Amino acid sequence: MSTQIAPEKSGFRLGDLRKMFGGGQSTLRQFSILGSLIVILLVFEIWTQGLTLSSGNLINVVNQYSYILILAIGMVMVIIMGHIDLSVGSVAAFTGIIVAKSMADWHLPWPLAIVLGLLVGVVVGAWQGFWVAYMGVPAFIVTLAGMLFFRGANQFVGDSQSVPVPDGFIYIGAGYLPELPIDLPFNVLTMVLAVLGAAWIVFWEIRTRRVQLKMGSDRAPLWVSVVKVVIVAGIVLVAGWLFATGRTGTSYPFSGLILLALVILYSFITRNTVFGRHIYAVGGNRQAARLSGVKDRWVDFFVMMNMSVLAALAGMIYVARATASGPQDGNGWELDAIASVFIGGAAVSGGIGTVIGSIIGGLVMAFLNNGLALLGFGADVVSMIKGLVLLVAVGIDVWNKQQGRPSLIGFLTRRFSRREPEPFPTSDVTSTRNK
């Protein structure tokens, strides 16, 4: 039996622009947030007279916010499941003081101290996951208790004092890709990383089109793929050049390299593994997932434990960058991580969200903070604006669902497409329930 191959569309249709970033509702919301990020960057670039996209500022943003973005990776999985984790800042601070004390007082080598910190995250996550998954206590209550307990534990273990860390450990939070003995006006390893990223984008688009052809599924016109690859790969290469041509001794931060590896790993896990599919299934409809044979308690347990492990890693990166662990570390981190996830397109009701979307949402918050700081605004104004951005982002998401609309971008592409207008799809929640 032959597979019928869908013909490739020809001609220019504005509606085909949706396919540049996928056609799903969640993807369209990420497209909108990506557009918001680009607008924010351009506005602040003009307003700060070129400081926002300067090499030094971009390096500074990655150094300052990589740990929040790492938290957002774990938090999006928690929120997809319909939970919330308020303890991540306190867990990060508790891990930080344990690791710092292990090196300062117990003379543990810094590589072993990192392993110890990750084990602390596993134990804390298993503890909180047990209460959520097997005792049935809501994650909000469990992690609220954890936030109070581990904040106190941080101050108890450290006696409310700062504990410095050795130079070798500092590299994971304040180090950069090293210079090669090659006389070039840029960091070679950073540009190699950028070129590999651009090559991967080209390879993945070609692979995607081949799979679509083999499956006989609908494909976007070739020009859409070309424009997509040129834009995304161009952004990667330009960003790589900016990182590679910073002041002497700097390049792409090592903490950003850790973040990049985690984004790739968790994007694969959530999109291409059985465990990732189970996360979405349980978050979308727990009862249906359970009847389908999904062990929802195990999924709850491992998602909560994974969140604490990433919080431990984020705490160690922060301590390394700050060169010491202190009693006020981690304050407010959970709020920034949660805001990043919701701004990045996750649904309040669970079942929807992506790692990439959360990273984009985190970058929106990061460049808002950074741009306002460059303009001299105080912490009070920054906090108010962040609150408004979060409220508007979630409010638009809820309103669109009530109207049965995926996004404003979806409306515009249908409105001005040459094709006959299609009815708006049902909301994410309704679609999930119907499945």
PDB file of N, CA and C in Angstrom, residues 99-100 103-104 108-110 113 163-171 320 323:
ATOM      1  N   VAL A  99      27.483  22.992  50.207  1.00  0.00           N
ATOM      2  CA  VAL A  99      28.643  22.840  49.327  1.00  0.00           C
ATOM      3  C   VAL A  99      29.787  23.739  49.783  1.00  0.00           C
ATOM      4  N   ALA A 100      29.477  24.981  50.138  1.00  0.00           N
ATOM      5  CA  ALA A 100      30.519  25.909  50.589  1.00  0.00           C
ATOM      6  C   ALA A 100      31.174  25.418  51.874  1.00  0.00           C
ATOM      7  N   MET A 103      33.610  22.468  51.406  1.00  0.00           N
ATOM      8  CA  MET A 103      34.937  22.826  50.893  1.00  0.00           C
ATOM      9  C   MET A 103      35.747  23.605  51.914  1.00  0.00           C
ATOM     10  N   ALA A 104      35.075  24.495  52.660  1.00  0.00           N
ATOM     11  CA  ALA A 104      35.793  25.350  53.604  1.00  0.00           C
ATOM     12  C   ALA A 104      36.153  24.612  54.894  1.00  0.00           C
ATOM     13  N   LEU A 108      36.731  19.255  51.308  1.00  0.00           N
ATOM     14  CA  LEU A 108      36.338  18.387  50.203  1.00  0.00           C
ATOM     15  C   LEU A 108      36.761  19.030  48.886  1.00  0.00           C
ATOM     16  N   PRO A 109      37.393  18.300  47.967  1.00  0.00           N
ATOM     17  CA  PRO A 109      37.732  18.882  46.654  1.00  0.00           C
ATOM     18  C   PRO A 109      36.485  19.382  45.942  1.00  0.00           C
ATOM     19  N   TRP A 110      36.626  20.476  45.187  1.00  0.00           N
ATOM     20  CA  TRP A 110      35.431  21.090  44.605  1.00  0.00           C
ATOM     21  C   TRP A 110      34.668  20.179  43.636  1.00  0.00           C
ATOM     22  N   ALA A 113      32.539  18.233  45.837  1.00  0.00           N
ATOM     23  CA  ALA A 113      31.543  19.115  46.445  1.00  0.00           C
ATOM     24  C   ALA A 113      30.357  19.325  45.502  1.00  0.00           C
ATOM     25  N   VAL A 163      30.065  32.193  53.554  1.00  0.00           N
ATOM     26  CA  VAL A 163      31.150  31.210  53.503  1.00  0.00           C
ATOM     27  C   VAL A 163      31.775  31.258  52.111  1.00  0.00           C
ATOM     28  N   PRO A 164      33.044  31.635  51.977  1.00  0.00           N
ATOM     29  CA  PRO A 164      33.674  31.735  50.652  1.00  0.00           C
ATOM     30  C   PRO A 164      33.935  30.365  50.042  1.00  0.00           C
ATOM     31  N   VAL A 165      34.111  30.358  48.723  1.00  0.00           N
ATOM     32  CA  VAL A 165      34.397  29.118  47.998  1.00  0.00           C
ATOM     33  C   VAL A 165      35.724  29.284  47.256  1.00  0.00           C
ATOM     34  N   PRO A 166      36.436  28.177  46.957  1.00  0.00           N
ATOM     35  CA  PRO A 166      37.757  28.262  46.310  1.00  0.00           C
ATOM     36  C   PRO A 166      37.668  28.657  44.834  1.00  0.00           C
ATOM     37  N   ASP A 167      38.799  29.028  44.274  1.00  0.00           N
ATOM     38  CA  ASP A 167      38.859  29.523  42.896  1.00  0.00           C
ATOM     39  C   ASP A 167      38.418  28.480  41.869  1.00  0.00           C
ATOM     40  N   GLY A 168      38.784  27.219  42.079  1.00  0.00           N
ATOM     41  CA  GLY A 168      38.401  26.187  41.124  1.00  0.00           C
ATOM     42  C   GLY A 168      36.895  26.060  40.984  1.00  0.00           C
ATOM     43  N   PHE A 169      36.194  26.189  42.099  1.00  0.00           N
ATOM     44  CA  PHE A 169      34.734  26.083  42.085  1.00  0.00           C
ATOM     45  C   PHE A 169      34.105  27.292  41.401  1.00  0.00           C
ATOM     46  N   ILE A 170      34.729  28.443  41.497  1.00  0.00           N
ATOM     47  CA  ILE A 170      34.176  29.682  40.942  1.00  0.00           C
ATOM     48  C   ILE A 170      33.980  29.579  39.440  1.00  0.00           C
ATOM     49  N   TYR A 171      34.763  28.748  38.788  1.00  0.00           N
ATOM     50  CA  TYR A 171      34.722  28.668  37.319  1.00  0.00           C
ATOM     51  C   TYR A 171      33.339  28.305  36.784  1.00  0.00           C
ATOM     52  N   ALA A 320      29.032  30.117  43.050  1.00  0.00           N
ATOM     53  CA  ALA A 320      30.306  30.210  42.341  1.00  0.00           C
ATOM     54  C   ALA A 320      30.506  31.606  41.771  1.00  0.00           C
ATOM     55  N   THR A 323      31.123  34.021  44.603  1.00  0.00           N
ATOM     56  CA  THR A 323      32.339  33.606  45.307  1.00  0.00           C
ATOM     57  C   THR A 323      32.101  33.276  46.779  1.00  0.00           C
TER      58      THR A 323
END
